[in-house]
CSV table of C-alpha atoms and ligand atoms in Angstrom, one decimal:
chain,number,residue,atom,x,y,z
A,1,MET,CA,-9.7,8.8,-23.0
A,2,ALA,CA,-12.9,7.9,-24.9
A,3,SER,CA,-15.6,6.6,-22.5
A,4,GLY,CA,-15.8,2.8,-22.4
A,5,THR,CA,-12.2,2.3,-23.7
A,6,VAL,CA,-9.8,0.4,-21.4
A,7,GLU,CA,-6.2,1.5,-20.9
A,8,THR,CA,-3.8,-1.1,-19.7
A,9,ALA,CA,-1.0,0.5,-17.7
A,10,ARG,CA,2.1,-1.3,-16.6
A,11,ARG,CA,2.9,-1.0,-12.9
A,12,ARG,CA,6.1,1.0,-12.4
A,13,ALA,CA,8.8,-0.2,-10.0
A,14,LEU,CA,12.0,1.6,-8.9
A,15,VAL,CA,14.8,-0.7,-8.0
A,16,VAL,CA,17.5,1.0,-6.0
A,17,GLY,CA,21.0,-0.6,-6.3
A,18,CYS,CA,22.2,-2.9,-9.0
A,19,GLY,CA,24.1,-5.5,-7.0
A,20,MET,CA,22.9,-9.1,-7.0
A,21,ALA,CA,19.6,-8.3,-5.3
A,22,GLY,CA,18.8,-5.2,-7.5
A,23,CYS,CA,19.7,-7.0,-10.8
A,24,ALA,CA,17.6,-10.0,-9.9
A,25,ALA,CA,14.6,-7.8,-8.8
A,26,ALA,CA,14.8,-5.9,-12.0
A,27,TRP,CA,14.8,-9.1,-14.0
A,28,TRP,CA,11.9,-10.8,-12.2
A,29,LEU,CA,9.7,-7.6,-12.0
A,30,GLU,CA,10.2,-7.0,-15.7
A,31,HIS,CA,9.4,-10.6,-16.3
A,32,GLU,CA,6.2,-10.2,-14.3
A,33,GLY,CA,5.2,-7.3,-16.6
A,34,TRP,CA,6.4,-4.3,-14.6
A,35,GLU,CA,8.0,-1.2,-16.1
A,36,VAL,CA,11.3,-1.1,-14.2
A,37,VAL,CA,13.7,1.7,-13.5
A,38,LEU,CA,17.0,0.5,-12.0
A,39,VAL,CA,19.4,3.0,-10.5
A,40,ASP,CA,22.8,2.8,-8.9
A,41,LYS,CA,24.7,5.7,-7.3
A,42,GLU,CA,28.0,4.4,-8.7
A,43,ALA,CA,28.8,5.0,-12.3
A,44,GLU,CA,30.9,1.8,-12.2
A,45,PRO,CA,29.3,-0.3,-9.4
A,46,TYR,CA,31.5,-3.4,-9.4
A,47,PRO,CA,34.9,-2.5,-8.3
A,48,SER,CA,35.9,-5.4,-6.0
A,49,SER,CA,37.2,-8.6,-7.3
A,50,TYR,CA,36.8,-10.8,-4.3
A,51,LEU,CA,34.9,-14.1,-4.3
A,52,LEU,CA,31.1,-14.3,-4.1
A,53,GLN,CA,29.3,-17.6,-3.5
A,54,LEU,CA,26.1,-18.8,-5.0
A,55,ASP,CA,24.4,-21.7,-3.1
A,56,ALA,CA,22.3,-24.3,-4.8
A,57,GLN,CA,19.1,-22.3,-4.5
A,58,ALA,CA,20.7,-19.1,-5.9
A,59,THR,CA,22.3,-21.1,-8.8
A,60,ARG,CA,18.9,-22.6,-9.6
A,61,VAL,CA,17.2,-19.2,-9.7
A,62,LEU,CA,19.9,-17.8,-11.9
A,63,ARG,CA,19.3,-20.7,-14.3
A,64,LEU,CA,15.6,-19.9,-14.3
A,65,MET,CA,16.5,-16.4,-15.3
A,66,GLY,CA,18.2,-17.8,-18.4
A,67,GLY,CA,21.6,-17.4,-16.8
A,68,GLN,CA,23.0,-20.8,-17.7
A,69,GLU,CA,25.6,-19.2,-19.9
A,70,ILE,CA,26.7,-16.9,-17.0
A,71,ILE,CA,27.0,-19.9,-14.7
A,72,ASP,CA,29.1,-21.8,-17.3
A,73,GLU,CA,31.3,-18.9,-18.2
A,74,VAL,CA,32.1,-17.0,-15.0
A,75,THR,CA,31.3,-19.3,-12.1
A,76,PHE,CA,33.1,-22.5,-11.0
A,77,ALA,CA,32.0,-25.3,-8.7
A,78,ALA,CA,32.8,-24.8,-5.1
A,79,PRO,CA,36.1,-26.8,-4.5
A,80,ALA,CA,36.6,-29.5,-1.9
A,81,MET,CA,37.8,-28.1,1.4
A,82,SER,CA,39.8,-28.9,4.4
A,83,VAL,CA,38.7,-27.6,7.8
A,84,ARG,CA,41.6,-27.1,10.3
A,85,TRP,CA,41.3,-26.1,13.8
A,86,GLY,CA,43.4,-26.0,17.0
A,87,THR,CA,46.9,-24.7,17.7
A,88,ARG,CA,48.9,-27.4,19.4
A,89,LYS,CA,47.8,-30.2,17.2
A,90,VAL,CA,46.0,-29.2,14.0
A,91,ARG,CA,43.0,-31.3,13.4
A,92,GLU,CA,41.8,-31.6,9.8
A,93,LEU,CA,38.6,-32.7,8.2
A,94,LYS,CA,38.4,-33.1,4.4
A,95,LEU,CA,35.0,-32.4,2.7
A,96,ASP,CA,34.0,-32.9,-0.9
A,97,GLY,CA,32.9,-29.9,-3.1
A,98,ASP,CA,29.4,-29.5,-4.3
A,99,SER,CA,28.9,-28.7,-8.0
A,100,ASP,CA,25.6,-26.9,-7.4
A,101,TRP,CA,27.4,-24.4,-5.1
A,102,ARG,CA,29.3,-21.9,-7.3
A,103,LEU,CA,31.9,-19.3,-6.8
A,104,ALA,CA,32.7,-16.3,-8.9
A,105,ARG,CA,34.5,-13.0,-8.8
A,106,ARG,CA,31.9,-10.5,-7.6
A,107,SER,CA,32.8,-7.9,-10.2
A,108,VAL,CA,32.7,-10.3,-13.1
A,109,LEU,CA,29.5,-12.1,-12.1
A,110,LEU,CA,27.6,-8.9,-11.4
A,111,SER,CA,28.8,-7.2,-14.7
A,112,ARG,CA,27.4,-10.2,-16.5
A,113,LEU,CA,24.2,-10.2,-14.6
A,114,PHE,CA,23.7,-6.5,-15.3
A,115,ALA,CA,24.4,-7.1,-19.1
A,116,HIS,CA,21.8,-9.9,-19.0
A,117,LEU,CA,19.0,-7.6,-18.1
A,118,PRO,CA,16.4,-7.0,-20.8
A,119,SER,CA,16.8,-3.7,-22.7
A,120,THR,CA,13.3,-2.8,-21.5
A,121,VAL,CA,14.7,-2.2,-18.0
A,122,GLN,CA,15.7,1.4,-17.8
A,123,LYS,CA,19.2,1.5,-16.3
A,124,ARG,CA,20.7,4.6,-14.8
A,125,LEU,CA,24.2,4.4,-13.4
A,126,GLY,CA,25.7,7.2,-11.4
A,127,VAL,CA,22.3,8.2,-10.2
A,128,GLY,CA,21.7,7.9,-6.4
A,129,LEU,CA,18.3,7.9,-4.6
A,130,GLU,CA,18.2,10.8,-2.2
A,131,ALA,CA,14.6,11.1,-0.9
A,132,LEU,CA,11.3,9.4,-0.9
A,133,GLU,CA,7.9,10.9,-0.4
A,134,HIS,CA,5.0,8.6,0.4
A,135,ARG,CA,1.7,9.7,-1.3
A,136,SER,CA,-1.7,8.1,-1.2
A,137,ASP,CA,-1.4,6.4,-4.7
A,138,ASP,CA,2.3,6.3,-5.3
A,139,VAL,CA,5.7,7.1,-4.0
A,140,LEU,CA,7.8,10.0,-5.3
A,141,ALA,CA,11.5,9.4,-5.6
A,142,ARG,CA,14.1,12.2,-5.8
A,143,PHE,CA,17.5,11.5,-7.3
A,144,SER,CA,21.0,12.9,-7.1
A,145,ASP,CA,20.8,14.3,-10.7
A,146,GLY,CA,17.9,16.6,-9.5
A,147,SER,CA,15.2,14.6,-11.2
A,148,SER,CA,12.1,13.1,-9.5
A,149,GLU,CA,9.6,10.5,-10.6
A,150,SER,CA,6.7,8.6,-9.2
A,151,PHE,CA,6.4,4.8,-8.8
A,152,ASP,CA,3.9,2.2,-7.7
A,153,VAL,CA,6.6,0.5,-5.6
A,154,VAL,CA,10.2,1.0,-4.6
A,155,VAL,CA,12.5,-1.9,-4.0
A,156,GLY,CA,15.5,-0.9,-1.8
A,157,ALA,CA,18.2,-3.3,-2.9
A,158,ASP,CA,20.9,-0.8,-1.9
A,159,GLY,CA,23.0,-3.0,0.3
A,160,LEU,CA,24.3,-2.8,3.9
A,161,HIS,CA,24.4,1.0,4.0
A,162,SER,CA,21.0,1.3,2.5
A,163,THR,CA,19.5,4.8,1.9
A,164,VAL,CA,16.0,3.3,1.4
A,165,ARG,CA,16.2,1.7,4.8
A,166,ARG,CA,17.4,4.9,6.4
A,167,LEU,CA,14.7,7.0,4.7
A,168,THR,CA,11.8,4.6,5.6
A,169,LEU,CA,12.5,2.1,8.4
A,170,ALA,CA,15.5,2.7,10.6
A,171,SER,CA,18.8,4.5,10.9
A,172,GLU,CA,22.0,2.5,10.5
A,173,ALA,CA,22.7,2.8,14.2
A,174,HIS,CA,19.3,1.1,14.9
A,175,SER,CA,19.5,-1.6,12.3
A,176,VAL,CA,23.1,-2.8,11.9
A,177,TYR,CA,24.6,-5.3,14.4
A,178,ARG,CA,28.3,-5.2,14.8
A,179,ASN,CA,30.4,-7.4,17.0
A,180,GLY,CA,33.9,-5.8,16.9
A,181,LEU,CA,35.2,-8.2,14.3
A,182,THR,CA,36.9,-7.0,11.1
A,183,HIS,CA,37.3,-8.9,7.8
A,184,VAL,CA,40.7,-8.8,6.2
A,185,TRP,CA,40.6,-9.5,2.5
A,186,ILE,CA,43.8,-10.4,0.6
A,187,ASN,CA,44.2,-11.6,-3.0
A,188,ALA,CA,47.5,-13.4,-3.4
A,189,ASP,CA,49.1,-14.1,-6.8
A,190,VAL,CA,49.7,-17.8,-6.2
A,191,PRO,CA,47.6,-20.9,-6.8
A,192,LEU,CA,46.3,-22.8,-3.8
A,193,PRO,CA,48.1,-26.1,-3.5
A,194,ASP,CA,45.8,-29.0,-4.8
A,195,GLY,CA,43.0,-26.4,-5.3
A,196,ARG,CA,41.4,-27.4,-2.0
A,197,ALA,CA,39.8,-24.5,0.0
A,198,VAL,CA,40.9,-24.2,3.6
A,199,ILE,CA,38.7,-23.1,6.5
A,200,ALA,CA,40.6,-22.6,9.7
A,201,SER,CA,40.0,-21.5,13.2
A,202,ARG,CA,43.3,-20.6,14.8
A,203,GLU,CA,44.9,-17.9,17.1
A,204,GLY,CA,41.5,-16.2,17.6
A,205,MET,CA,40.9,-15.8,13.8
A,206,LEU,CA,38.6,-17.5,11.4
A,207,SER,CA,40.0,-17.7,8.0
A,208,LEU,CA,38.6,-18.8,4.6
A,209,ILE,CA,41.2,-19.5,2.0
A,210,TYR,CA,39.8,-20.1,-1.5
A,211,PRO,CA,41.2,-20.7,-5.0
A,212,PHE,CA,40.2,-18.4,-7.8
A,213,LEU,CA,39.7,-21.1,-10.4
A,214,ASP,CA,39.8,-18.6,-13.3
A,215,THR,CA,43.4,-17.5,-12.6
A,216,ASP,CA,46.4,-18.7,-10.5
A,217,GLN,CA,45.3,-16.6,-7.5
A,218,THR,CA,44.1,-17.3,-4.0
A,219,SER,CA,41.6,-15.3,-1.9
A,220,VAL,CA,42.4,-15.1,1.8
A,221,MET,CA,39.6,-13.7,4.0
A,222,ALA,CA,40.1,-13.7,7.8
A,223,VAL,CA,37.8,-12.5,10.6
A,224,VAL,CA,39.9,-10.8,13.2
A,225,PRO,CA,38.8,-9.2,16.5
A,226,VAL,CA,39.6,-5.4,16.6
A,227,PRO,CA,38.4,-3.4,19.6
A,228,GLY,CA,35.7,-0.9,18.6
A,229,SER,CA,37.6,2.2,19.7
A,230,THR,CA,40.7,1.2,17.7
A,231,THR,CA,41.2,2.6,14.2
A,232,PRO,CA,42.2,-0.6,12.2
A,233,ASP,CA,45.8,-0.6,11.1
A,234,GLU,CA,45.5,-2.3,7.7
A,235,PRO,CA,49.2,-3.3,7.1
A,236,MET,CA,49.4,-4.6,10.7
A,237,LEU,CA,46.3,-6.7,10.3
A,238,VAL,CA,47.4,-8.1,7.0
A,239,GLU,CA,50.7,-9.1,8.5
A,240,GLN,CA,49.0,-10.7,11.5
A,241,VAL,CA,46.7,-12.8,9.1
A,242,CYS,CA,49.8,-13.8,6.9
A,243,ASP,CA,51.6,-15.0,10.1
A,244,MET,CA,48.6,-17.1,11.0
A,245,VAL,CA,48.2,-18.5,7.5
A,246,GLU,CA,51.9,-19.5,7.4
A,247,ARG,CA,51.4,-21.5,10.6
A,248,LEU,CA,48.5,-23.5,9.2
A,249,GLY,CA,50.9,-25.9,7.6
A,250,PRO,CA,53.8,-26.2,5.2
A,251,ASP,CA,51.3,-26.2,2.2
A,252,MET,CA,50.3,-22.7,3.2
A,253,ARG,CA,53.7,-21.1,3.2
A,254,ALA,CA,53.7,-20.0,-0.4
A,255,VAL,CA,50.2,-18.5,0.0
A,256,ALA,CA,51.4,-16.6,3.1
A,257,ALA,CA,54.5,-15.3,1.3
A,258,GLU,CA,52.6,-14.0,-1.7
A,259,ALA,CA,49.8,-12.6,0.5
A,260,ARG,CA,52.5,-10.5,2.3
A,261,LYS,CA,53.4,-8.9,-1.0
A,262,SER,CA,49.8,-8.3,-2.1
A,263,GLU,CA,48.6,-4.8,-2.8
A,264,ASP,CA,45.1,-6.0,-3.4
A,265,THR,CA,43.8,-5.9,0.2
A,266,LYS,CA,40.8,-4.3,2.0
A,267,LEU,CA,39.2,-4.2,5.4
A,268,THR,CA,35.4,-4.4,6.2
A,269,ARG,CA,33.5,-4.8,9.4
A,270,PHE,CA,31.4,-7.8,10.4
A,271,SER,CA,27.8,-6.5,10.0
A,272,GLN,CA,24.4,-7.9,10.1
A,273,VAL,CA,21.2,-6.0,9.4
A,274,ARG,CA,18.5,-6.8,12.0
A,275,LEU,CA,15.2,-5.2,11.4
A,276,PRO,CA,11.7,-6.1,12.8
A,277,ARG,CA,10.1,-5.4,9.4
A,278,TRP,CA,11.3,-5.1,5.9
A,279,TYR,CA,8.6,-3.0,4.3
A,280,THR,CA,6.4,0.1,4.8
A,281,ARG,CA,3.6,1.4,2.6
A,282,ARG,CA,4.9,1.0,-1.0
A,283,VAL,CA,8.6,0.5,-0.1
A,284,VAL,CA,10.3,-2.9,0.5
A,285,LEU,CA,13.9,-3.9,1.2
A,286,LEU,CA,15.6,-6.8,-0.5
A,287,GLY,CA,19.0,-8.5,-0.1
A,288,ASP,CA,21.6,-7.0,2.2
A,289,SER,CA,19.6,-3.8,2.9
A,290,ALA,CA,17.0,-6.0,4.6
A,291,HIS,CA,19.0,-8.7,6.3
A,292,CYS,CA,22.8,-8.6,5.5
A,293,ILE,CA,24.1,-11.9,6.9
A,294,ASP,CA,27.7,-10.9,6.5
A,295,PRO,CA,30.1,-12.1,3.7
A,296,VAL,CA,31.7,-14.7,5.9
A,297,SER,CA,28.5,-16.7,5.7
A,298,GLY,CA,28.8,-17.0,1.9
A,299,MET,CA,25.0,-16.7,1.8
A,300,GLY,CA,24.6,-13.1,0.6
A,301,ALA,CA,23.4,-14.3,-2.8
A,302,HIS,CA,20.9,-16.8,-1.4
A,303,ALA,CA,18.2,-14.4,-0.1
A,304,SER,CA,18.9,-12.0,-3.0
A,305,LEU,CA,18.3,-14.2,-6.0
A,306,PRO,CA,15.5,-16.4,-4.6
A,307,GLY,CA,14.2,-13.4,-2.7
A,308,ALA,CA,13.8,-11.3,-5.8
A,309,LYS,CA,11.8,-14.2,-7.4
A,310,VAL,CA,9.5,-14.5,-4.4
A,311,LEU,CA,9.0,-10.8,-4.2
A,312,ALA,CA,8.0,-10.5,-7.9
A,313,GLU,CA,5.7,-13.5,-7.7
A,314,SER,CA,4.0,-12.2,-4.5
A,315,LEU,CA,3.3,-9.0,-6.3
A,316,ARG,CA,1.8,-10.9,-9.2
A,317,ASP,CA,-0.9,-12.4,-7.1
A,318,THR,CA,-2.4,-9.2,-5.8
A,319,ASP,CA,-2.7,-5.4,-6.3
A,320,ASP,CA,-2.4,-5.0,-2.5
A,321,VAL,CA,1.4,-4.3,-2.3
A,322,THR,CA,1.4,-4.4,1.5
A,323,LEU,CA,0.0,-7.9,1.5
A,324,ALA,CA,2.5,-9.0,-1.2
A,325,PHE,CA,5.4,-7.5,0.8
A,326,ALA,CA,4.2,-9.3,3.9
A,327,ARG,CA,4.1,-12.7,2.0
A,328,PHE,CA,7.6,-12.1,0.7
A,329,GLU,CA,9.0,-11.3,4.1
A,330,ALA,CA,7.2,-14.4,5.7
A,331,GLU,CA,8.8,-16.6,3.0
A,332,ILE,CA,12.4,-15.2,3.2
A,333,ARG,CA,12.8,-14.1,6.9
A,334,PRO,CA,13.2,-17.6,8.4
A,335,PHE,CA,16.2,-18.4,6.2
A,336,ALA,CA,17.8,-15.0,6.9
A,337,LYS,CA,17.3,-15.3,10.6
A,338,THR,CA,18.7,-18.8,10.8
A,339,ALA,CA,21.7,-17.9,8.6
A,340,GLN,CA,22.4,-14.8,10.7
A,341,SER,CA,22.2,-16.7,13.9
A,342,ILE,CA,24.5,-19.5,12.8
A,343,THR,CA,27.0,-17.1,11.2
A,344,ALA,CA,27.3,-14.9,14.3
A,345,ARG,CA,27.7,-18.0,16.5
A,346,THR,CA,30.3,-19.5,14.2
A,347,VAL,CA,32.5,-16.4,14.2
A,348,GLU,CA,32.1,-16.0,17.9
A,349,PHE,CA,33.1,-19.7,18.4
A,350,SER,CA,36.1,-19.3,16.1
A,351,THR,CA,37.5,-16.0,17.5
A,352,ARG,CA,36.8,-16.3,21.2
A,353,ALA,CA,39.1,-17.7,23.9
A,354,GLU,CA,39.5,-21.4,24.4
A,355,GLY,CA,37.8,-23.4,27.1
A,356,ARG,CA,34.5,-22.8,28.8
A,357,ASN,CA,33.5,-19.7,26.9
A,358,ARG,CA,33.8,-21.6,23.6
A,359,ALA,CA,31.7,-24.5,25.0
A,360,ALA,CA,29.0,-22.0,26.1
A,361,THR,CA,29.1,-20.5,22.6
A,362,LEU,CA,28.7,-23.9,21.0
A,363,ALA,CA,25.9,-24.8,23.3
A,364,GLY,CA,24.2,-21.5,22.4
A,365,GLY,CA,24.7,-22.2,18.8
A,366,ILE,CA,22.9,-25.6,19.1
A,367,GLY,CA,20.1,-23.7,21.0
A,368,ASP,CA,19.8,-21.3,18.1
A,369,LEU,CA,19.6,-24.1,15.6
A,370,LEU,CA,16.9,-25.9,17.6
A,371,ALA,CA,15.0,-22.6,17.9
A,372,THR,CA,14.9,-22.1,14.2
A,373,ILE,CA,13.5,-25.5,13.3
A,374,PRO,CA,9.9,-24.4,13.5
A,375,ALA,CA,10.6,-21.4,11.3
A,376,THR,CA,12.4,-23.6,8.8
A,377,LEU,CA,9.5,-26.1,8.7
A,378,THR,CA,7.1,-23.2,8.1
A,379,ARG,CA,9.3,-22.0,5.3
A,380,HIS,CA,9.3,-25.4,3.7
A,381,SER,CA,5.6,-25.6,3.8
A,382,ASN,CA,5.4,-22.1,2.3
A,383,ARG,CA,7.8,-23.1,-0.4
A,384,ARG,CA,5.3,-25.7,-1.6
A,385,LYS,CA,3.0,-22.8,-2.4
A,386,THR,CA,5.7,-20.6,-4.1
A,387,PRO,CA,8.6,-22.9,-4.8
A,388,PHE,CA,12.0,-21.3,-5.6
A,389,GLY,CA,12.4,-23.9,-8.3
A,390,ALA,CA,9.1,-23.3,-10.1
A,391,GLU,CA,9.2,-22.3,-13.7
A,392,PRO,CA,8.6,-18.6,-14.4
A,393,SER,CA,5.1,-17.8,-15.4
A,394,ARG,CA,3.6,-14.8,-17.1
A,395,PRO,CA,2.7,-11.4,-15.9
A,396,LYS,CA,-0.2,-9.7,-14.6
A,397,GLN,CA,-1.0,-6.1,-15.6
A,398,ILE,CA,-3.2,-3.7,-13.8
A,399,THR,CA,-6.1,-2.3,-15.7
A,400,LYS,CA,-7.1,1.4,-15.3
A,401,LEU,CA,-10.6,2.3,-16.4
B,501,FAD,C1,31.8,-3.0,-3.2
B,501,FAD,C2,31.3,-4.3,-2.6
B,501,FAD,C3,32.1,-5.4,-2.6
B,501,FAD,C4,31.6,-6.6,-2.1
B,501,FAD,N1,32.4,-7.7,-2.1
B,501,FAD,C5,32.0,-8.9,-1.6
B,501,FAD,C6,32.8,-10.0,-1.7
B,501,FAD,O1,33.9,-10.0,-2.2
B,501,FAD,N2,32.4,-11.2,-1.2
B,501,FAD,C7,31.1,-11.3,-0.7
B,501,FAD,O2,30.7,-12.4,-0.2
B,501,FAD,N3,30.3,-10.2,-0.6
B,501,FAD,C8,30.7,-9.0,-1.0
B,501,FAD,N4,29.9,-8.0,-1.0
B,501,FAD,C9,28.5,-8.2,-0.5
B,501,FAD,C10,27.7,-8.9,-1.5
B,501,FAD,O3,27.7,-8.3,-2.7
B,501,FAD,C11,26.2,-9.0,-1.0
B,501,FAD,O4,26.2,-9.7,0.3
B,501,FAD,C12,25.3,-9.8,-1.8
B,501,FAD,O5,25.7,-10.0,-3.2
B,501,FAD,C13,23.9,-9.2,-1.8
B,501,FAD,O6,24.0,-8.0,-2.5
B,501,FAD,P1,23.0,-6.8,-2.5
B,501,FAD,O7,22.6,-6.7,-3.9
B,501,FAD,O8,21.9,-6.9,-1.5
B,501,FAD,O9,23.9,-5.6,-2.1
B,501,FAD,P2,25.2,-5.0,-2.7
B,501,FAD,O10,26.0,-6.0,-3.4
B,501,FAD,O11,25.9,-4.3,-1.6
B,501,FAD,O12,24.7,-3.9,-3.7
B,501,FAD,C14,24.1,-2.7,-3.3
B,501,FAD,C15,24.2,-1.7,-4.5
B,501,FAD,O13,23.4,-0.5,-4.1
B,501,FAD,C16,24.1,0.7,-4.5
B,501,FAD,N5,23.6,1.8,-3.7
B,501,FAD,C17,23.8,2.1,-2.4
B,501,FAD,N6,23.2,3.2,-2.1
B,501,FAD,C18,22.5,3.7,-3.1
B,501,FAD,C19,21.7,4.8,-3.4
B,501,FAD,N7,21.4,5.7,-2.4
B,501,FAD,N8,21.2,5.0,-4.6
B,501,FAD,C20,21.5,4.1,-5.6
B,501,FAD,N9,22.3,3.0,-5.4
B,501,FAD,C21,22.8,2.8,-4.2
B,501,FAD,C22,25.5,0.3,-4.3
B,501,FAD,O14,26.4,1.1,-5.1
B,501,FAD,C23,25.6,-1.1,-4.7
B,501,FAD,O15,25.9,-1.3,-6.1
B,501,FAD,C24,30.3,-6.7,-1.5
B,501,FAD,C25,29.5,-5.6,-1.6
B,501,FAD,C26,29.9,-4.4,-2.1
B,501,FAD,C27,29.0,-3.2,-2.2
């Protein structure tokens, strides 16, 4: 380089995982002027067609990303719902839907989000991250195809079983909280009567029954206690859930009957990622890898889409990546902590024995809520500084002399 000339280099970011968090991080970092490489270990990363929920914040951030067409074409307004609980006498509460809360098939929504990424984002599918080496000025990443490359930052958006988390912060055994509950997912080929979602707590199970509004299908998801030492027997659990759905009322009989015939079923385990810190050196976790709340919360998208925006904007304000990561975590952690606490209490309340234990769980839940009020207030005052809803602004580049 001739003396006195100034070379402007774009900062390089590796985003690991192209789920909701990884796609959003790639979009926002590119928007902030970063050179972005996005990898996913799967050649076809969106196999499951179960429902994913976007809350109002996540929907707003997707809109800011120019995703109005995606919202219009592949998501639908969360339906009205009925909440049913009790066994002897079923009590029911009817709630209106909210048009800013959207539902979508995960596979369809994420494929569209991936296709929406600018062509300047380098996308490599079927390439897994395998190792990271921290160096003084960068971090070296090694991939499953034998290649290696250096980056200014690495964003671990690689989900619940995160490799980035395992390589840098904690093993799965030390970061994933499990409570012995299993999710049973069933897609049934029948429309839900009157299109109203049903949330029910009955027979020691919590169930969420939602219509797929793009087809005449119904999604049944139930949280069922399975002792840790037992290997889950999928057909038996599916049968148990269908029996319970049938007993929710005459309107649920057709759903139960079709659910029994379904071959589109899967089991996953209730899991929450609980970590004291989400970053180290030049590496930061985003989305489920940092704070999986559990799909039953319906909040997985929340901290992924707004979280990606906050992360990219925190990095805009400084070249000190550690400071930027700390700001990002301070902004997002209160929400994740509150959502985890409420979700864990809700499933405990809905799947435990009746009587005093349930009352104690409910009292504990109220305690959790009260304890999170100071954190929520802090988050709201932080949001005034970096609002989720603010219009995107333009990039900063680093200057190398
Ligand atoms: C297959 C699947 C199905 C799901 N289905 C539902 C559902 O139906 N409903 C629901 O509410 N939630 C579901 N979830 C969870 C939901 O997607 C998340 O809670 C939320 O969208 C936040 O996503 P995320 O981007 O943080 O993580 P994820 O959506 O889990 O994405 C992580 C990505 O990282 C990739 N990855 C993992 N390890 C590596 C590595 N070493 N190198 C490169 N890439 C890697 C994975 O292939 C994956 O594409 C599902 C997750 C997965 C992985």
